[in-house]
Each structure stands twice: as structure tokens, then as C-alpha cells.
């Protein structure tokens, strides 16, 4: 029936049945009566398929994905920049890739993100983590430095951004992130943040000792369930 008419129907539905329990039959009956009174064509609505048949609806909604698409494109751009930087490595010398003019030029031509929301940056970082995991690659330290400077991630106060950025740094063996990670896991009590970060540190080449030390120091500040799960991840016995 269209977005506008459906929003009006939803308002009428809530008004009609607020504070009540509604059966499927009552919902369908009200919908049919509402549409008939307004000459809305519902002849194409297969009520039996929508209500009784298994599987996903046959109608796929079309959403505006321009915001998420921009985030995905930026993630891919940084993945490409990282590969450019890697091409300049000589004998594992991280400084060697600083002179990759192609990477620097690509960074200069990246889209302006000054009007982006934190959610868009989170989507970009999450997508980048997925791309790197699928390719079984990690960022070079130089690429981390470039990205951190470009977006000031190291000074971000947004928890979701900090979590994704620090995850990327740890997976890339960016030991410079340790002070920021320590601050974050001692500010945060949410297991969705602290448990993955402790796990990432424990798996890394540089962070295992730090993870165990910080957890022992700070565990009493976490929820008992978080304490139990993180201790298990770090193989710390009670």
C-alpha cells in the first residue's frame, strides 16, 4: 500500500489496540477494514504466505545504502593503500614503505569524512577488519600510523570506534596502542568490549603479559560473569 499509507495505518493500529492483546485474526481483519475504507488496493497481499508459510518474505525492501556503501568503499581504499605500503618493504624494514608515493597520493585523494557519523566510521573499520581477515593479512605499522593520523582515532572518545580501531592495531601487532587499550579496558565494564580486546591481546606477540597483568589488577571492577569469561580466555585459574 506504500510507505506513507502504511505509516498512517500503523498509527491507527496502535491507537486501536493500545494496552490490548491482539490476535493474528484481529490484526488481519483491522488491516482489511482500514484499507477498504480508504480504497487501498490489497489484492496482491497474500496473507496466507506472509503469515503461515516458512522462509523469508518474497518481497525484498529496497533501502538507501549510500552511507554504508561509502564506508565499504573507504575500507577497500585503505586495504589497497596497505598493499601499496607492503610493496615497499625491504627486509622487513617498516620505514621502507614510508616512501610509497602511490599510497600517499591515494591518501590525499580519499573522500572527506568530516561530516560522517561515528556509525559510518565504525562500519568502515568493521568492514576493513573483515577484508583483512578474509585475505589473511594485517596492516603495516606505517599504514596504522597513516590512518590514525588521518582520522585521529587514537584520541577518539567513541567506545565503538575505539574498540574497532584498537582491535585493528592489536591484530596488526601495533604495540604503540597499548596505553590506549589499557585506558579503554579500565574505563569499560561492558563484556562486548573488554573480552574481545583481552583475547586479541592474549593472542598477539606483544600483549599476552600485559593482558594478564591488567586483568589481575582490574578484575574486581568487572561484572562477575565478565571476570569468569575473561579469566577463562586468559587461562587464569580462580
Short mmCIF file of N, CA, C and O in Angstrom, two decimals, residues 135-204:
data_model
loop_
_atom_site.label_atom_id
_atom_site.label_comp_id
_atom_site.label_asym_id
_atom_site.label_seq_id
_atom_site.Cartn_x
_atom_site.Cartn_y
_atom_site.Cartn_z
N UNK A 135 41.44 -11.96 3.68
CA UNK A 135 42.68 -12.02 2.90
C UNK A 135 43.85 -12.59 3.71
O UNK A 135 44.94 -12.77 3.17
N UNK A 136 43.61 -12.83 5.01
CA UNK A 136 44.66 -13.31 5.92
C UNK A 136 45.85 -12.36 5.92
O UNK A 136 47.01 -12.78 5.83
N UNK A 137 45.54 -11.08 6.01
CA UNK A 137 46.57 -10.05 6.02
C UNK A 137 46.37 -9.16 7.24
O UNK A 137 45.34 -9.20 7.91
N UNK A 138 47.37 -8.34 7.51
CA UNK A 138 47.28 -7.35 8.58
C UNK A 138 47.84 -6.04 8.07
O UNK A 138 48.49 -6.00 7.02
N UNK A 139 47.60 -4.97 8.81
CA UNK A 139 48.14 -3.67 8.43
C UNK A 139 49.61 -3.58 8.77
O UNK A 139 50.09 -4.16 9.76
N UNK A 140 50.34 -2.82 7.98
CA UNK A 140 51.69 -2.46 8.36
C UNK A 140 51.60 -1.36 9.43
O UNK A 140 50.58 -0.67 9.55
N UNK A 141 52.66 -1.19 10.20
CA UNK A 141 52.68 -0.14 11.21
C UNK A 141 52.56 1.22 10.55
O UNK A 141 51.89 2.13 11.07
N UNK A 142 53.15 1.36 9.38
CA UNK A 142 53.07 2.64 8.66
C UNK A 142 51.64 2.95 8.28
O UNK A 142 51.17 4.09 8.43
N UNK A 143 50.91 1.96 7.79
CA UNK A 143 49.51 2.19 7.42
C UNK A 143 48.69 2.55 8.65
O UNK A 143 47.81 3.42 8.59
N UNK A 144 48.96 1.89 9.77
CA UNK A 144 48.27 2.25 11.01
C UNK A 144 48.54 3.70 11.38
O UNK A 144 47.63 4.43 11.77
N UNK A 145 49.80 4.10 11.28
CA UNK A 145 50.15 5.49 11.60
C UNK A 145 49.42 6.46 10.67
O UNK A 145 48.91 7.49 11.11
N UNK A 146 49.37 6.11 9.39
CA UNK A 146 48.71 6.98 8.41
C UNK A 146 47.21 7.11 8.70
O UNK A 146 46.66 8.20 8.68
N UNK A 147 46.58 5.98 8.97
CA UNK A 147 45.14 6.00 9.25
C UNK A 147 44.85 6.70 10.56
O UNK A 147 43.90 7.49 10.66
N UNK A 148 45.64 6.42 11.59
CA UNK A 148 45.44 7.06 12.88
C UNK A 148 45.57 8.57 12.80
O UNK A 148 44.79 9.31 13.42
N UNK A 149 46.55 9.01 12.03
CA UNK A 149 46.74 10.46 11.86
C UNK A 149 45.62 11.07 11.03
O UNK A 149 45.16 12.18 11.31
N UNK A 150 45.18 10.35 10.02
CA UNK A 150 44.15 10.86 9.12
C UNK A 150 42.83 11.10 9.85
O UNK A 150 42.15 12.10 9.60
N UNK A 151 42.47 10.22 10.79
CA UNK A 151 41.16 10.30 11.44
C UNK A 151 41.23 10.53 12.95
O UNK A 151 40.19 10.52 13.61
N UNK A 152 42.43 10.69 13.48
CA UNK A 152 42.61 10.95 14.92
C UNK A 152 41.95 9.87 15.78
O UNK A 152 41.32 10.15 16.80
N UNK A 153 42.10 8.62 15.35
CA UNK A 153 41.48 7.52 16.08
C UNK A 153 42.04 7.36 17.49
O UNK A 153 41.32 6.92 18.40
N UNK A 154 43.30 7.67 17.67
CA UNK A 154 43.92 7.45 18.99
C UNK A 154 43.35 8.36 20.07
O UNK A 154 43.52 8.07 21.26
N UNK A 155 42.70 9.44 19.66
CA UNK A 155 42.12 10.37 20.64
C UNK A 155 40.59 10.33 20.63
O UNK A 155 39.95 11.13 21.31
N UNK A 156 40.01 9.40 19.88
CA UNK A 156 38.55 9.29 19.83
C UNK A 156 38.01 8.91 21.21
O UNK A 156 38.62 8.15 21.95
N UNK A 157 36.82 9.45 21.53
CA UNK A 157 36.16 9.11 22.79
C UNK A 157 34.96 8.20 22.56
O UNK A 157 34.28 7.82 23.51
N UNK A 158 34.70 7.85 21.31
CA UNK A 158 33.58 6.96 20.99
C UNK A 158 33.98 5.52 21.25
O UNK A 158 34.97 5.02 20.69
N UNK A 159 33.23 4.82 22.09
CA UNK A 159 33.61 3.47 22.50
C UNK A 159 33.65 2.49 21.34
O UNK A 159 34.56 1.65 21.25
N UNK A 160 32.69 2.58 20.42
CA UNK A 160 32.66 1.64 19.30
C UNK A 160 33.85 1.87 18.38
O UNK A 160 34.46 0.91 17.89
N UNK A 161 34.18 3.14 18.12
CA UNK A 161 35.32 3.46 17.28
C UNK A 161 36.61 2.98 17.95
O UNK A 161 37.47 2.36 17.31
N UNK A 162 36.75 3.27 19.23
CA UNK A 162 37.96 2.85 19.96
C UNK A 162 38.13 1.34 19.92
O UNK A 162 39.23 0.82 19.70
N UNK A 163 37.04 0.63 20.11
CA UNK A 163 37.09 -0.83 20.12
C UNK A 163 37.57 -1.37 18.77
O UNK A 163 38.48 -2.21 18.70
N UNK A 164 36.97 -0.90 17.69
CA UNK A 164 37.35 -1.38 16.36
C UNK A 164 38.78 -0.99 16.00
O UNK A 164 39.54 -1.81 15.46
N UNK A 165 39.14 0.24 16.30
CA UNK A 165 40.48 0.72 15.98
C UNK A 165 41.54 -0.05 16.78
O UNK A 165 42.56 -0.48 16.22
N UNK A 166 41.31 -0.25 18.05
CA UNK A 166 42.28 -0.97 18.87
C UNK A 166 42.37 -2.44 18.47
O UNK A 166 43.46 -3.03 18.52
N UNK A 167 41.26 -3.02 18.05
CA UNK A 167 41.29 -4.38 17.53
C UNK A 167 42.18 -4.47 16.30
O UNK A 167 43.00 -5.38 16.17
N UNK A 168 42.03 -3.50 15.40
CA UNK A 168 42.86 -3.45 14.19
C UNK A 168 44.33 -3.30 14.55
O UNK A 168 45.19 -3.98 13.98
N UNK A 169 44.62 -2.44 15.50
CA UNK A 169 46.02 -2.22 15.91
C UNK A 169 46.63 -3.48 16.51
O UNK A 169 47.76 -3.85 16.18
N UNK A 170 45.89 -4.14 17.39
CA UNK A 170 46.43 -5.34 18.04
C UNK A 170 46.66 -6.44 17.02
O UNK A 170 47.70 -7.11 17.02
N UNK A 171 45.69 -6.66 16.13
CA UNK A 171 45.84 -7.70 15.11
C UNK A 171 47.02 -7.42 14.18
O UNK A 171 47.58 -8.35 13.59
N UNK A 172 47.38 -6.16 14.07
CA UNK A 172 48.50 -5.76 13.21
C UNK A 172 49.80 -5.64 13.98
O UNK A 172 50.79 -5.12 13.46
N UNK A 173 49.79 -6.09 15.24
CA UNK A 173 50.96 -6.04 16.11
C UNK A 173 51.46 -4.61 16.30
O UNK A 173 52.67 -4.36 16.34
N UNK A 174 50.52 -3.68 16.44
CA UNK A 174 50.87 -2.29 16.69
C UNK A 174 51.04 -2.04 18.17
O UNK A 174 50.09 -1.58 18.84
N UNK A 175 52.20 -2.29 18.68
CA UNK A 175 52.44 -2.21 20.12
C UNK A 175 52.21 -0.80 20.67
O UNK A 175 51.93 -0.63 21.86
N UNK A 176 52.30 0.20 19.82
CA UNK A 176 52.09 1.58 20.26
C UNK A 176 50.71 1.81 20.86
O UNK A 176 50.48 2.78 21.58
N UNK A 177 49.76 0.92 20.58
CA UNK A 177 48.38 1.11 21.03
C UNK A 177 48.17 0.72 22.48
O UNK A 177 47.09 0.95 23.05
N UNK A 178 49.16 0.11 23.12
CA UNK A 178 48.99 -0.42 24.47
C UNK A 178 48.45 0.60 25.48
O UNK A 178 47.53 0.29 26.24
N UNK A 179 48.99 1.82 25.56
CA UNK A 179 48.45 2.79 26.53
C UNK A 179 46.96 3.07 26.31
O UNK A 179 46.20 3.19 27.28
N UNK A 180 46.56 3.18 25.03
CA UNK A 180 45.15 3.45 24.74
C UNK A 180 44.27 2.26 25.10
O UNK A 180 43.16 2.43 25.62
N UNK A 181 44.76 1.05 24.84
CA UNK A 181 43.99 -0.15 25.17
C UNK A 181 43.84 -0.28 26.68
O UNK A 181 42.76 -0.58 27.20
N UNK A 182 44.92 -0.04 27.40
CA UNK A 182 44.85 -0.12 28.86
C UNK A 182 43.83 0.86 29.42
O UNK A 182 43.01 0.50 30.28
N UNK A 183 43.85 2.09 28.92
CA UNK A 183 42.88 3.08 29.38
C UNK A 183 41.46 2.64 29.10
O UNK A 183 40.57 2.73 29.97
N UNK A 184 41.25 2.10 27.91
CA UNK A 184 39.90 1.72 27.49
C UNK A 184 39.35 0.57 28.32
O UNK A 184 38.21 0.62 28.79
N UNK A 185 40.15 -0.48 28.50
CA UNK A 185 39.62 -1.65 29.22
C UNK A 185 39.50 -1.39 30.71
O UNK A 185 38.83 -2.15 31.42
N UNK A 186 40.10 -0.31 31.19
CA UNK A 186 39.93 0.05 32.59
C UNK A 186 38.82 1.09 32.77
O UNK A 186 38.36 1.32 33.88
N UNK A 187 38.38 1.68 31.68
CA UNK A 187 37.21 2.57 31.71
C UNK A 187 35.93 1.78 31.50
O UNK A 187 34.87 2.14 32.01
N UNK A 188 36.03 0.73 30.69
CA UNK A 188 34.86 -0.01 30.24
C UNK A 188 34.58 -1.21 31.14
O UNK A 188 35.50 -1.86 31.61
N UNK A 189 33.30 -1.50 31.32
CA UNK A 189 32.92 -2.72 32.01
C UNK A 189 32.15 -3.66 31.11
O UNK A 189 31.87 -4.79 31.50
N UNK A 190 31.81 -3.19 29.91
CA UNK A 190 30.98 -4.00 29.02
C UNK A 190 31.78 -5.14 28.43
O UNK A 190 32.84 -4.95 27.83
N UNK A 191 31.25 -6.35 28.58
CA UNK A 191 31.96 -7.53 28.11
C UNK A 191 32.12 -7.53 26.59
O UNK A 191 33.07 -8.12 26.07
N UNK A 192 31.21 -6.89 25.87
CA UNK A 192 31.31 -6.85 24.41
C UNK A 192 32.59 -6.14 23.96
O UNK A 192 33.06 -6.37 22.84
N UNK A 193 33.14 -5.28 24.83
CA UNK A 193 34.38 -4.59 24.50
C UNK A 193 35.59 -5.27 25.14
O UNK A 193 36.59 -5.54 24.47
N UNK A 194 35.51 -5.52 26.44
CA UNK A 194 36.71 -5.95 27.14
C UNK A 194 37.12 -7.38 26.81
O UNK A 194 38.31 -7.67 26.66
N UNK A 195 36.15 -8.26 26.67
CA UNK A 195 36.52 -9.66 26.42
C UNK A 195 37.24 -9.84 25.09
O UNK A 195 38.31 -10.47 25.04
N UNK A 196 36.71 -9.31 23.97
CA UNK A 196 37.45 -9.45 22.71
C UNK A 196 38.83 -8.80 22.75
O UNK A 196 39.78 -9.34 22.17
N UNK A 197 38.95 -7.65 23.40
CA UNK A 197 40.25 -6.98 23.45
C UNK A 197 41.25 -7.79 24.26
O UNK A 197 42.43 -7.91 23.87
N UNK A 198 40.83 -8.33 25.39
CA UNK A 198 41.72 -9.20 26.16
C UNK A 198 42.14 -10.42 25.32
O UNK A 198 43.31 -10.84 25.34
N UNK A 199 41.19 -10.98 24.59
CA UNK A 199 41.52 -12.14 23.75
C UNK A 199 42.53 -11.78 22.67
O UNK A 199 43.48 -12.53 22.41
N UNK A 200 42.31 -10.62 22.03
CA UNK A 200 43.23 -10.19 20.98
C UNK A 200 44.63 -9.96 21.55
O UNK A 200 45.63 -10.35 20.94
N UNK A 201 44.70 -9.32 22.71
CA UNK A 201 46.00 -9.10 23.34
C UNK A 201 46.69 -10.42 23.67
O UNK A 201 47.89 -10.59 23.45
N UNK A 202 45.91 -11.36 24.18
CA UNK A 202 46.46 -12.65 24.59
C UNK A 202 47.04 -13.41 23.40
O UNK A 202 48.05 -14.13 23.53
N UNK A 203 46.42 -13.24 22.23
CA UNK A 203 46.90 -13.93 21.03
C UNK A 203 48.09 -13.23 20.37
O UNK A 203 48.80 -13.83 19.57
N UNK A 204 48.26 -11.95 20.66
CA UNK A 204 49.27 -11.16 19.97
C UNK A 204 50.67 -11.51 20.45
O UNK A 204 50.86 -12.15 21.49
#
